GROMACS .gro file of N, CA and C in nm:
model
  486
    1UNK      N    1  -3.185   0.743   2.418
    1UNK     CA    2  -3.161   0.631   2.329
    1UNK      C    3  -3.106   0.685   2.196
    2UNK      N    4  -2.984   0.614   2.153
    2UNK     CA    5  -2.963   0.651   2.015
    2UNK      C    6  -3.024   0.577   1.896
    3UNK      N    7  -3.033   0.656   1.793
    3UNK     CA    8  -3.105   0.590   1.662
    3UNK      C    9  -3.002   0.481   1.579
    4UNK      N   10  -3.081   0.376   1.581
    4UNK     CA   11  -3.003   0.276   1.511
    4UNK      C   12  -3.008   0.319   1.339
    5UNK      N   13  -2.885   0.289   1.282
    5UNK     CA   14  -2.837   0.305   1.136
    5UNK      C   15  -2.804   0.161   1.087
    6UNK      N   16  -2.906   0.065   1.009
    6UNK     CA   17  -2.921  -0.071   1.018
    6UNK      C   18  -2.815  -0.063   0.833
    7UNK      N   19  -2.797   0.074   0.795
    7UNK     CA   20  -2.793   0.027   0.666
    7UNK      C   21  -2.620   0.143   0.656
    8UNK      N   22  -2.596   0.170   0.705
    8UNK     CA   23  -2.460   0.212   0.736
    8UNK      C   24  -2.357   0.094   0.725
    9UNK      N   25  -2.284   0.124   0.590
    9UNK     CA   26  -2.174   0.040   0.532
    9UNK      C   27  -2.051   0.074   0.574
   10UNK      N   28  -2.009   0.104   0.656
   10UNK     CA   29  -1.853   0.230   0.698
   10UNK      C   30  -1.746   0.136   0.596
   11UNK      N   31  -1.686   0.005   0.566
   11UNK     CA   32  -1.635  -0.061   0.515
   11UNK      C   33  -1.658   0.017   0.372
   12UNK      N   34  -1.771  -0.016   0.323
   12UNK     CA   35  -1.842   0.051   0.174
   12UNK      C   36  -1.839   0.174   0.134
   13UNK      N   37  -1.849   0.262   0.248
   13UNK     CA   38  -1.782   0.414   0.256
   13UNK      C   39  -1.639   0.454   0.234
   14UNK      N   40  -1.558   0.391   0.305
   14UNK     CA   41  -1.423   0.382   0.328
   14UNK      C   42  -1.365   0.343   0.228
   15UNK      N   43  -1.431   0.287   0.080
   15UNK     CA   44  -1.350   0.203  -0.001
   15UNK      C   45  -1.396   0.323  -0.070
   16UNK      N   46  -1.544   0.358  -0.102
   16UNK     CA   47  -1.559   0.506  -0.199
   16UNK      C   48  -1.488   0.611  -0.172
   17UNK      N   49  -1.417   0.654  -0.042
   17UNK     CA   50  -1.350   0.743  -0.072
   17UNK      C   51  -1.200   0.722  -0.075
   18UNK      N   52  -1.175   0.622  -0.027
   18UNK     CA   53  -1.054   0.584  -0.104
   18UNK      C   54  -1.040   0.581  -0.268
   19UNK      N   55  -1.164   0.557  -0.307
   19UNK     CA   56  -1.154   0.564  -0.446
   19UNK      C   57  -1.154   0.685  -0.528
   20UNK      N   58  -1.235   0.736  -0.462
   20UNK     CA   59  -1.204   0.886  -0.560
   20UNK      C   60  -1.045   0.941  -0.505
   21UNK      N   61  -1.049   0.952  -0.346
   21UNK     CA   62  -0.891   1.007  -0.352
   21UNK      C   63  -0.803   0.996  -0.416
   22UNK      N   64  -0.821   0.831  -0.527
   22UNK     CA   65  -0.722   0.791  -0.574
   22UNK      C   66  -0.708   0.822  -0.709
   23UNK      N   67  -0.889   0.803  -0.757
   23UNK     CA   68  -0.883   0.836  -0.860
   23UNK      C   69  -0.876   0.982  -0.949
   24UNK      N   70  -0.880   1.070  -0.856
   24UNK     CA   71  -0.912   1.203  -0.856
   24UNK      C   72  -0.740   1.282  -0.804
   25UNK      N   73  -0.635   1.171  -0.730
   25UNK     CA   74  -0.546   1.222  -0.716
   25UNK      C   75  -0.509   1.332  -0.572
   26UNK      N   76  -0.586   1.314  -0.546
   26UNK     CA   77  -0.609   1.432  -0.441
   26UNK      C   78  -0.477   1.477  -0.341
   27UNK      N   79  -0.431   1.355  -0.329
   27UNK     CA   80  -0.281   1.374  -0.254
   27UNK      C   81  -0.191   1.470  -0.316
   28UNK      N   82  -0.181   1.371  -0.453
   28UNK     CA   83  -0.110   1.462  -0.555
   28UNK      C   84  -0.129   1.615  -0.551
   29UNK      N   85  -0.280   1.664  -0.577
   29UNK     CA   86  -0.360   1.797  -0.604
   29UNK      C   87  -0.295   1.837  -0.474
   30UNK      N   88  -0.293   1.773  -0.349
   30UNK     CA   89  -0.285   1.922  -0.252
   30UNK      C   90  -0.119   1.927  -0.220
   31UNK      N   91  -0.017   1.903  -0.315
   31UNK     CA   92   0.083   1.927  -0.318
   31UNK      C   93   0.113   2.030  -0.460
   32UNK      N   94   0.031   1.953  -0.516
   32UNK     CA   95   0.042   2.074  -0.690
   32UNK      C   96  -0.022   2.211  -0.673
   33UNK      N   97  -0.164   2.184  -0.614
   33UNK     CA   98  -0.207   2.332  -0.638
   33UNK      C   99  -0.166   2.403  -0.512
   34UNK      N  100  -0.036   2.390  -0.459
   34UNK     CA  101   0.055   2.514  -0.353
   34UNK      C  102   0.165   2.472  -0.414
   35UNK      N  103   0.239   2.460  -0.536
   35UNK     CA  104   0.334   2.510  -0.592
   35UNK      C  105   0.455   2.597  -0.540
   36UNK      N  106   0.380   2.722  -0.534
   36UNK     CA  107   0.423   2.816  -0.507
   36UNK      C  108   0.419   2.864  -0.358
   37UNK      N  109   0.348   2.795  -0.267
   37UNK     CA  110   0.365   2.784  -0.121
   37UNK      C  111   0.445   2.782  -0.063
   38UNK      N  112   0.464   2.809   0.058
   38UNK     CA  113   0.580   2.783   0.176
   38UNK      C  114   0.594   2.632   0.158
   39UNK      N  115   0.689   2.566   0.175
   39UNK     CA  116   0.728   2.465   0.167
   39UNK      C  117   0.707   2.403   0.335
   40UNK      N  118   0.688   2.254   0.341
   40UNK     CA  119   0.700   2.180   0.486
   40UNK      C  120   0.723   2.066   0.387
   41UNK      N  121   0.832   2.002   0.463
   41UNK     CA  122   0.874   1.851   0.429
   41UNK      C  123   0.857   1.790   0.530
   42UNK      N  124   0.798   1.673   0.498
   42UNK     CA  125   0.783   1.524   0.628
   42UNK      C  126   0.897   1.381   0.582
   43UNK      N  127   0.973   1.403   0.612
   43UNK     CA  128   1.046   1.220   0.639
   43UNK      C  129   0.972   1.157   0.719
   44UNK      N  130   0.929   1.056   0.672
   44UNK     CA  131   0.869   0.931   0.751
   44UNK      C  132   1.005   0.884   0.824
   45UNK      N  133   0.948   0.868   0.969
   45UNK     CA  134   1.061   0.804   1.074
   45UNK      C  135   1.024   0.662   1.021
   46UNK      N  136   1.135   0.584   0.964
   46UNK     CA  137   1.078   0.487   0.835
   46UNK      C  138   1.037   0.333   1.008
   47UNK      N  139   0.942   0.268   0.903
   47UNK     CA  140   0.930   0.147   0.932
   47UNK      C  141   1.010   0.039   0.885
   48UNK      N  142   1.050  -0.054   0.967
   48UNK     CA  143   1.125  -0.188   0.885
   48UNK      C  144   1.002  -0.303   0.856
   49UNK      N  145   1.015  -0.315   0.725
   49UNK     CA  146   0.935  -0.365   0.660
   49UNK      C  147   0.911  -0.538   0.652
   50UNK      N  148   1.048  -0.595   0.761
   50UNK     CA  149   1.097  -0.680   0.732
   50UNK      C  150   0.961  -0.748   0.836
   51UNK      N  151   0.884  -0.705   0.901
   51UNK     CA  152   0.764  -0.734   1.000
   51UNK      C  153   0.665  -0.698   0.948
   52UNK      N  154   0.511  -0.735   1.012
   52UNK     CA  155   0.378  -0.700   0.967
   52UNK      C  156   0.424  -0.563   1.049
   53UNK      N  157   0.288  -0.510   1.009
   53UNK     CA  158   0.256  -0.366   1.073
   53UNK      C  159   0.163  -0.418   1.164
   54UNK      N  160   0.177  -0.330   1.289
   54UNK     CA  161   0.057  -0.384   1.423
   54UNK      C  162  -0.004  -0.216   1.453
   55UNK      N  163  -0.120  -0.246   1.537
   55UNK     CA  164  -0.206  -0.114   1.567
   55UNK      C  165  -0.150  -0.011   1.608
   56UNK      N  166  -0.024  -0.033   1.680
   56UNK     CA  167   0.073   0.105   1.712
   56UNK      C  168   0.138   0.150   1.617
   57UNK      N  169   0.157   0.075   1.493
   57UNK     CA  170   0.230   0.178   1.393
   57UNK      C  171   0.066   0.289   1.291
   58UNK      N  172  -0.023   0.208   1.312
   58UNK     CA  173  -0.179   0.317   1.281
   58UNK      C  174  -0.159   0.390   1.378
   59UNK      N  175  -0.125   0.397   1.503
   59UNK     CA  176  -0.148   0.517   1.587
   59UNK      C  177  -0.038   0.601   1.568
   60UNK      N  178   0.091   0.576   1.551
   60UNK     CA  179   0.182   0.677   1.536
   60UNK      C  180   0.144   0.750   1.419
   61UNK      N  181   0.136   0.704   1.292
   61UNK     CA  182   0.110   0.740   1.183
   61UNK      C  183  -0.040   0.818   1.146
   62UNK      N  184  -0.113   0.803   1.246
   62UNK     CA  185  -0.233   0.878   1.214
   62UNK      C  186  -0.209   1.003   1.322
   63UNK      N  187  -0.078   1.023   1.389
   63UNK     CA  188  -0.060   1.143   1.477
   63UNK      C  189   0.019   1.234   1.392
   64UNK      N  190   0.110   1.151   1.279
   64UNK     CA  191   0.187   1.177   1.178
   64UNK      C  192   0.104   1.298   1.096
   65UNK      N  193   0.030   1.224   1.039
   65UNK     CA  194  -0.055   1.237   0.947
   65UNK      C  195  -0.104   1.336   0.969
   66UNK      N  196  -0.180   1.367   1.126
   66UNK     CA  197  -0.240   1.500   1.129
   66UNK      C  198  -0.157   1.644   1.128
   67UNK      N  199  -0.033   1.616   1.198
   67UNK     CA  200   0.048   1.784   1.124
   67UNK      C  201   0.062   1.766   1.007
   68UNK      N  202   0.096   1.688   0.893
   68UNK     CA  203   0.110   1.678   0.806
   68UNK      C  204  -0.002   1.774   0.722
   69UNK      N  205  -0.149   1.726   0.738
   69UNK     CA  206  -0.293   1.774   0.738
   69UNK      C  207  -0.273   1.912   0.789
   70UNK      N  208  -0.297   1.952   0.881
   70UNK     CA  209  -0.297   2.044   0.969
   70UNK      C  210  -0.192   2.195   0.866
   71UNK      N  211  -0.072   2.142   0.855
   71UNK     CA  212  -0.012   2.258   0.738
   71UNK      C  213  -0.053   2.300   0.635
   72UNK      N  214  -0.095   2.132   0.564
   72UNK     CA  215  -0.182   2.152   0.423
   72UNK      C  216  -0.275   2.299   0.470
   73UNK      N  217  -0.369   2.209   0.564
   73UNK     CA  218  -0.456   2.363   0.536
   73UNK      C  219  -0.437   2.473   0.599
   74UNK      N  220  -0.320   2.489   0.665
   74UNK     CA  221  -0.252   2.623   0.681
   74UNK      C  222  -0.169   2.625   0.536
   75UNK      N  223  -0.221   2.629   0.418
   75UNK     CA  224  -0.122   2.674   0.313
   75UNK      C  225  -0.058   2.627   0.264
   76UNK      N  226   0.025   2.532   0.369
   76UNK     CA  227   0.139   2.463   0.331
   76UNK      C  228   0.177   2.370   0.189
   77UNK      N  229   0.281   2.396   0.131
   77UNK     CA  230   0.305   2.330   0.010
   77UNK      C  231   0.400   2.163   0.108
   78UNK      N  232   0.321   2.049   0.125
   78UNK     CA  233   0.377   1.950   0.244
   78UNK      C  234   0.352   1.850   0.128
   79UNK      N  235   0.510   1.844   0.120
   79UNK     CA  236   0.586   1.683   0.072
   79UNK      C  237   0.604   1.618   0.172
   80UNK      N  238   0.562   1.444   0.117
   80UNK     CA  239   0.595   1.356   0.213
   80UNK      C  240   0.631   1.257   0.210
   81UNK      N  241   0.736   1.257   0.256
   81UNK     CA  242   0.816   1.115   0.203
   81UNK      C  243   0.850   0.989   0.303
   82UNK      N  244   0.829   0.843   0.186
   82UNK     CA  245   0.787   0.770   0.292
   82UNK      C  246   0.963   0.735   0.287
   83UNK      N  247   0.976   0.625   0.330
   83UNK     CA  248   1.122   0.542   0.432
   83UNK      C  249   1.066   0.381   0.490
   84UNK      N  250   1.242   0.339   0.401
   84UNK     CA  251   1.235   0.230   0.495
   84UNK      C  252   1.324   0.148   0.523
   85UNK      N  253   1.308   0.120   0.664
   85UNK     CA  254   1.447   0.131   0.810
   85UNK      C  255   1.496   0.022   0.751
   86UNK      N  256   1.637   0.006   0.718
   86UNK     CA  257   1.685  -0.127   0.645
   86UNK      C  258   1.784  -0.238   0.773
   87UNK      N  259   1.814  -0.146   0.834
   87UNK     CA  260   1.911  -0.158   0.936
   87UNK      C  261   1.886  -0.208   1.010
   88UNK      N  262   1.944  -0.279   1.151
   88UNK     CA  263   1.933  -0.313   1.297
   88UNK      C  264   1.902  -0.426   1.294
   89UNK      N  265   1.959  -0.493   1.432
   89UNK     CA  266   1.972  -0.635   1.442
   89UNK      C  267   1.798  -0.730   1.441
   90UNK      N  268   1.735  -0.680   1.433
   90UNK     CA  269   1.622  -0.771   1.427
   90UNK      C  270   1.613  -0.787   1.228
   91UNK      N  271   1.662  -0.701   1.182
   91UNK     CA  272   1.688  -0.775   1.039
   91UNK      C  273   1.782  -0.885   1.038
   92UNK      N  274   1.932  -0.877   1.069
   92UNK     CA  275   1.972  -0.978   1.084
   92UNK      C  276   1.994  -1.072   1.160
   93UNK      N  277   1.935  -1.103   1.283
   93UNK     CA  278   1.836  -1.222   1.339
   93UNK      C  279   1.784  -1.302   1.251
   94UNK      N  280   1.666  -1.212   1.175
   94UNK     CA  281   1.580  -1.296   1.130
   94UNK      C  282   1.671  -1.332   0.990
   95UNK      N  283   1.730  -1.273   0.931
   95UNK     CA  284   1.738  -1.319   0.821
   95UNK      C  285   1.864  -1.441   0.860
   96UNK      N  286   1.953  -1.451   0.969
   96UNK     CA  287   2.018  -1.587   1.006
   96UNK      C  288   1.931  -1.684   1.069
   97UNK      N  289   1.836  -1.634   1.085
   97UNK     CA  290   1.748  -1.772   1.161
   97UNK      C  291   1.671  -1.836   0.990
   98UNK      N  292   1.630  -1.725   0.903
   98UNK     CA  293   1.596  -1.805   0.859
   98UNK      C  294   1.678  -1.878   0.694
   99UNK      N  295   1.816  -1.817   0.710
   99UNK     CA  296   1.907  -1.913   0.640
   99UNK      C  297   1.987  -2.061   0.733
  100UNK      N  298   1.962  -2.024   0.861
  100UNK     CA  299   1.969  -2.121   0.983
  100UNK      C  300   2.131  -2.113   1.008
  101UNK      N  301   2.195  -1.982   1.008
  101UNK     CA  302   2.325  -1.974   1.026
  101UNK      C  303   2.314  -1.893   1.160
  102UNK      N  304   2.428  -1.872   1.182
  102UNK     CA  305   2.507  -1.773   1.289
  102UNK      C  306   2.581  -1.629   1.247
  103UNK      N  307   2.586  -1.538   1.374
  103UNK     CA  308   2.669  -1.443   1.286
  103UNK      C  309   2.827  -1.513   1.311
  104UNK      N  310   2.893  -1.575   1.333
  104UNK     CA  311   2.985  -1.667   1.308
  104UNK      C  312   3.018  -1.716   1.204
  105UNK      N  313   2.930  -1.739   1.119
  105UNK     CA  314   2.894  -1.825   1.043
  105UNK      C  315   2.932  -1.731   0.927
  106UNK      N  316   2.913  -1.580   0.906
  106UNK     CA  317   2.886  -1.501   0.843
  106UNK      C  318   3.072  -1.459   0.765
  107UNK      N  319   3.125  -1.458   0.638
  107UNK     CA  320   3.224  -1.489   0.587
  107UNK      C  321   3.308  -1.614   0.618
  108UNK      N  322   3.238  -1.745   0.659
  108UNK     CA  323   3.314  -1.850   0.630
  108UNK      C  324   3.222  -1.983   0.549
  109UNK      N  325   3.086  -1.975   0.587
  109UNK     CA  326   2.984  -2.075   0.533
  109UNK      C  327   2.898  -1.977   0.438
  110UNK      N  328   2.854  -1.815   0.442
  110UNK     CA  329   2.827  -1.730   0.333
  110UNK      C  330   2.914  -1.626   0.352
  111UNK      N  331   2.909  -1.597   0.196
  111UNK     CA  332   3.015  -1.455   0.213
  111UNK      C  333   2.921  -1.314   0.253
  112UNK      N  334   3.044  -1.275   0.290
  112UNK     CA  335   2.946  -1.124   0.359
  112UNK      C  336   2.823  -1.099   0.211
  113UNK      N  337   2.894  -1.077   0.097
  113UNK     CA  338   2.793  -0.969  -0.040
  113UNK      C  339   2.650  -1.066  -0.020
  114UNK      N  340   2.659  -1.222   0.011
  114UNK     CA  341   2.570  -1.305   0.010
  114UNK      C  342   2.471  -1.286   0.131
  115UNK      N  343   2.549  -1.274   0.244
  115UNK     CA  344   2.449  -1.236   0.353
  115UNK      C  345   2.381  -1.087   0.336
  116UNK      N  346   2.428  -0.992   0.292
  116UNK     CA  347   2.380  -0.867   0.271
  116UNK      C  348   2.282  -0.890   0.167
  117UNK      N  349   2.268  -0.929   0.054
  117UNK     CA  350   2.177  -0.971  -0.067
  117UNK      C  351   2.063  -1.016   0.023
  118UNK      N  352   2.077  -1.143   0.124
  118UNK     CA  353   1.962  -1.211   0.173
  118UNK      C  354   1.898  -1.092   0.292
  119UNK      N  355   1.982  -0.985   0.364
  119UNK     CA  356   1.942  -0.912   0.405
  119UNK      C  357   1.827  -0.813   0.351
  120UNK      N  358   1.871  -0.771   0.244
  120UNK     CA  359   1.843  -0.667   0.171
  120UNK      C  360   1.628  -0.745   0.099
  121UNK      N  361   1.668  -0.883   0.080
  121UNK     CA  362   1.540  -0.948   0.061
  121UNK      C  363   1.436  -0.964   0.194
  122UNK      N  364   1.504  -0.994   0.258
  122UNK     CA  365   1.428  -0.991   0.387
  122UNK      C  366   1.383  -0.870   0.435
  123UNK      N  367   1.479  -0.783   0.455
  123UNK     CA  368   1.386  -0.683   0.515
  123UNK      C  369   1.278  -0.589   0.423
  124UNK      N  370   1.255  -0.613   0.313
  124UNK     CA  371   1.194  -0.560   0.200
  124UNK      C  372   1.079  -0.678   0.226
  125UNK      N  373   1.021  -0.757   0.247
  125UNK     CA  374   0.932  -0.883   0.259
  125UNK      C  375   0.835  -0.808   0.271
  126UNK      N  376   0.775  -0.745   0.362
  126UNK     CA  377   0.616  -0.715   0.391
  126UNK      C  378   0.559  -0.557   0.322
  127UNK      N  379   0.678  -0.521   0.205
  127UNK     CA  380   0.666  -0.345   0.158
  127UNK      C  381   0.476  -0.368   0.117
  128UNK      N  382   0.492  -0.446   0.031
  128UNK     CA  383   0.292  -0.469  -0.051
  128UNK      C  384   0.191  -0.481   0.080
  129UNK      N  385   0.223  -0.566   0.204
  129UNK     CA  386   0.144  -0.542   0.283
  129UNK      C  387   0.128  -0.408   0.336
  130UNK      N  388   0.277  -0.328   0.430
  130UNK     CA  389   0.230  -0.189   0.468
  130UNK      C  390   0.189  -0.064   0.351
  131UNK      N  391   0.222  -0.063   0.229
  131UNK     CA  392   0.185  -0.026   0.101
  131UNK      C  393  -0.004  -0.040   0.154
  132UNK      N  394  -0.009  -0.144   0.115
  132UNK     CA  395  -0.176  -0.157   0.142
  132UNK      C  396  -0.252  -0.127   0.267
  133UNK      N  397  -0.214  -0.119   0.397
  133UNK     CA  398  -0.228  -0.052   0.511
  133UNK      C  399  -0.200   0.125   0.462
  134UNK      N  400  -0.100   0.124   0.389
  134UNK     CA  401  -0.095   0.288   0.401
  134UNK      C  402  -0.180   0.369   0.307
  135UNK      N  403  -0.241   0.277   0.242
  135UNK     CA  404  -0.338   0.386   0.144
  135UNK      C  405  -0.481   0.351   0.213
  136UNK      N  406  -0.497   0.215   0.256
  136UNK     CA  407  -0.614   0.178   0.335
  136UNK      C  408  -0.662   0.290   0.448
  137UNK      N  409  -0.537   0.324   0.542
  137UNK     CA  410  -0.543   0.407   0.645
  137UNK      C  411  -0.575   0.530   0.567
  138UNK      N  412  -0.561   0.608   0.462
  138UNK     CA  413  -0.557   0.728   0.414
  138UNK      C  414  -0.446   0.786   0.453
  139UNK      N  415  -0.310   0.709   0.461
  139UNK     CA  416  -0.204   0.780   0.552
  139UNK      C  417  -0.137   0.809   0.400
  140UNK      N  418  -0.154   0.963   0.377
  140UNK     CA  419  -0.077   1.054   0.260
  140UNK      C  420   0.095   1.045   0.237
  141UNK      N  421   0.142   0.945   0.182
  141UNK     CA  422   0.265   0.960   0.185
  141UNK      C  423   0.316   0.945   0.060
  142UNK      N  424   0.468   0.980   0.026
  142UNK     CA  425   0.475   0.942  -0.158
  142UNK      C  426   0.586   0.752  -0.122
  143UNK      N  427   0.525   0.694  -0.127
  143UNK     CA  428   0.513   0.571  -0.150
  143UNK      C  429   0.581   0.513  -0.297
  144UNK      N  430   0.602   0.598  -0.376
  144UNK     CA  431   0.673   0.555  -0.526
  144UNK      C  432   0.811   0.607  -0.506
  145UNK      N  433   0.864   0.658  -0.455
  145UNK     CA  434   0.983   0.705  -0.430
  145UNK      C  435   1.066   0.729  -0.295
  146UNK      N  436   1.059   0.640  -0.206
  146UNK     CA  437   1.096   0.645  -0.049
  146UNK      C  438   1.224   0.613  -0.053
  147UNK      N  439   1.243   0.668   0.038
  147UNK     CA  440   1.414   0.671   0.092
  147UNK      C  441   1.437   0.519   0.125
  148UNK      N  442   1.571   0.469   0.110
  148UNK     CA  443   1.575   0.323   0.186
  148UNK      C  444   1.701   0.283   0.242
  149UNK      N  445   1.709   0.324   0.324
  149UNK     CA  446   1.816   0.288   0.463
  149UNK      C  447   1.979   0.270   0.392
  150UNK      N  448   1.938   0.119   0.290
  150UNK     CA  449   2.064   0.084   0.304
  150UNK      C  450   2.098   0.086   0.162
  151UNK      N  451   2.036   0.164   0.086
  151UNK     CA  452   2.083   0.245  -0.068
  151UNK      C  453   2.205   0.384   0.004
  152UNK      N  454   2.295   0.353  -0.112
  152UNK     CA  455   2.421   0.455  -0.105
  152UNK      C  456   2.375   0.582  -0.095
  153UNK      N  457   2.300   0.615  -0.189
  153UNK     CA  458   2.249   0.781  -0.176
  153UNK      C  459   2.246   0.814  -0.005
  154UNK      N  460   2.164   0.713   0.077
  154UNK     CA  461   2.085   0.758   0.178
  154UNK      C  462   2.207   0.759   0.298
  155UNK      N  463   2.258   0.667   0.257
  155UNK     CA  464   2.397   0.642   0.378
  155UNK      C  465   2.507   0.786   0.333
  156UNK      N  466   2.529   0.795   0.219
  156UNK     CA  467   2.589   0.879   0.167
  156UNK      C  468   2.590   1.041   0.227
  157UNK      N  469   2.489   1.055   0.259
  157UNK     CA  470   2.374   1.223   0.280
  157UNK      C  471   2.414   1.189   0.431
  158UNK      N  472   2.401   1.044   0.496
  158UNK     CA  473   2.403   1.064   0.631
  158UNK      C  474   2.525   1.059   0.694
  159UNK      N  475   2.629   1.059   0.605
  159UNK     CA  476   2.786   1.077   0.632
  159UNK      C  477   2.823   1.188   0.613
  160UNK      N  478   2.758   1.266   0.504
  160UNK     CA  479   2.786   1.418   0.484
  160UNK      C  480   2.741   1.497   0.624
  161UNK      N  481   2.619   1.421   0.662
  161UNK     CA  482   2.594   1.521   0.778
  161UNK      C  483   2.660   1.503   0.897
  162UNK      N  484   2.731   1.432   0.947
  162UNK     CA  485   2.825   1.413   1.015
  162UNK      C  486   2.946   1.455   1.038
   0.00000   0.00000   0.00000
């Protein structure tokens, strides 16, 4: 028989150490104090934001997460950067379903700069929700400065490499 734990808060736990991680920086710390380390970089294989997050993106990301971990404490000086997928037709689906057009429709009833603007809103819609999943999860990423699909820099770098 196992011993029952009637007073075990895991919810109440989970928020204290989220709190010191946060408040204490710790992400930050185990990128600062290896400075001078071998370097490992992580690109987040980005999410499109333009959807909730469901239990398979916690499972990819907590498989993520562990090489990520795993270098840290081999030494590793591990930047990590988050991303997010701006591209592909389930953005613009949704964002013509929900201006209620067609891609037909697209330079004669809105102009292209107009459909791209409503693009660019839409698929950005749920960033504060996975934002809050990603610090909830403890999933270590830099979140203030992520790459984003359909900014020039990023398209730019991915034409050079070509």
């Amino acid at each position: 028989m196992y011993r029952e734990f009637k007073t075990l808060e895991l919810a109440k736990i989970g928020e204290e150490i989220l709190k010191f991680w946060k408040d204490e920086m710790i992400f930050e710390k185990s990128i600062s104090t290896r400075s001078k380390a071998k370097p490992f970089t992580f690109y987040e294989g980005p999410p499109s934001a333009n959807g909730m997050p469901g239990i398979h993106h916690v499972m990819a990301r907590a498989i993520k997460d562990i090489f990520c971990r795993y270098k840290t404490i081999k030494g590793y000086q591990v930047k990590r950067k988050a991303g997010w997928d701006t591209h592909g037709l389930p953005v613009e689906l949704g964002t013509e379903k929900e201006l209620g057009i067609t891609k037909e429709d697209i330079g004669k009833t809105i102009s292209i700069e107009d459909y791209n603007e409503a693009c660019k809103k839409t698929v950005m819609r749920y960033t504060d929700v996975w934002n809050d999943l990603t610090e909830k999860m403890g999933y270590w990423v830099d979140m203030h400065d992520p790459y984003i699909t359909y900014k020039s820099k990023y398209m730019e770098t991915v034409w050079w490499l070509l």
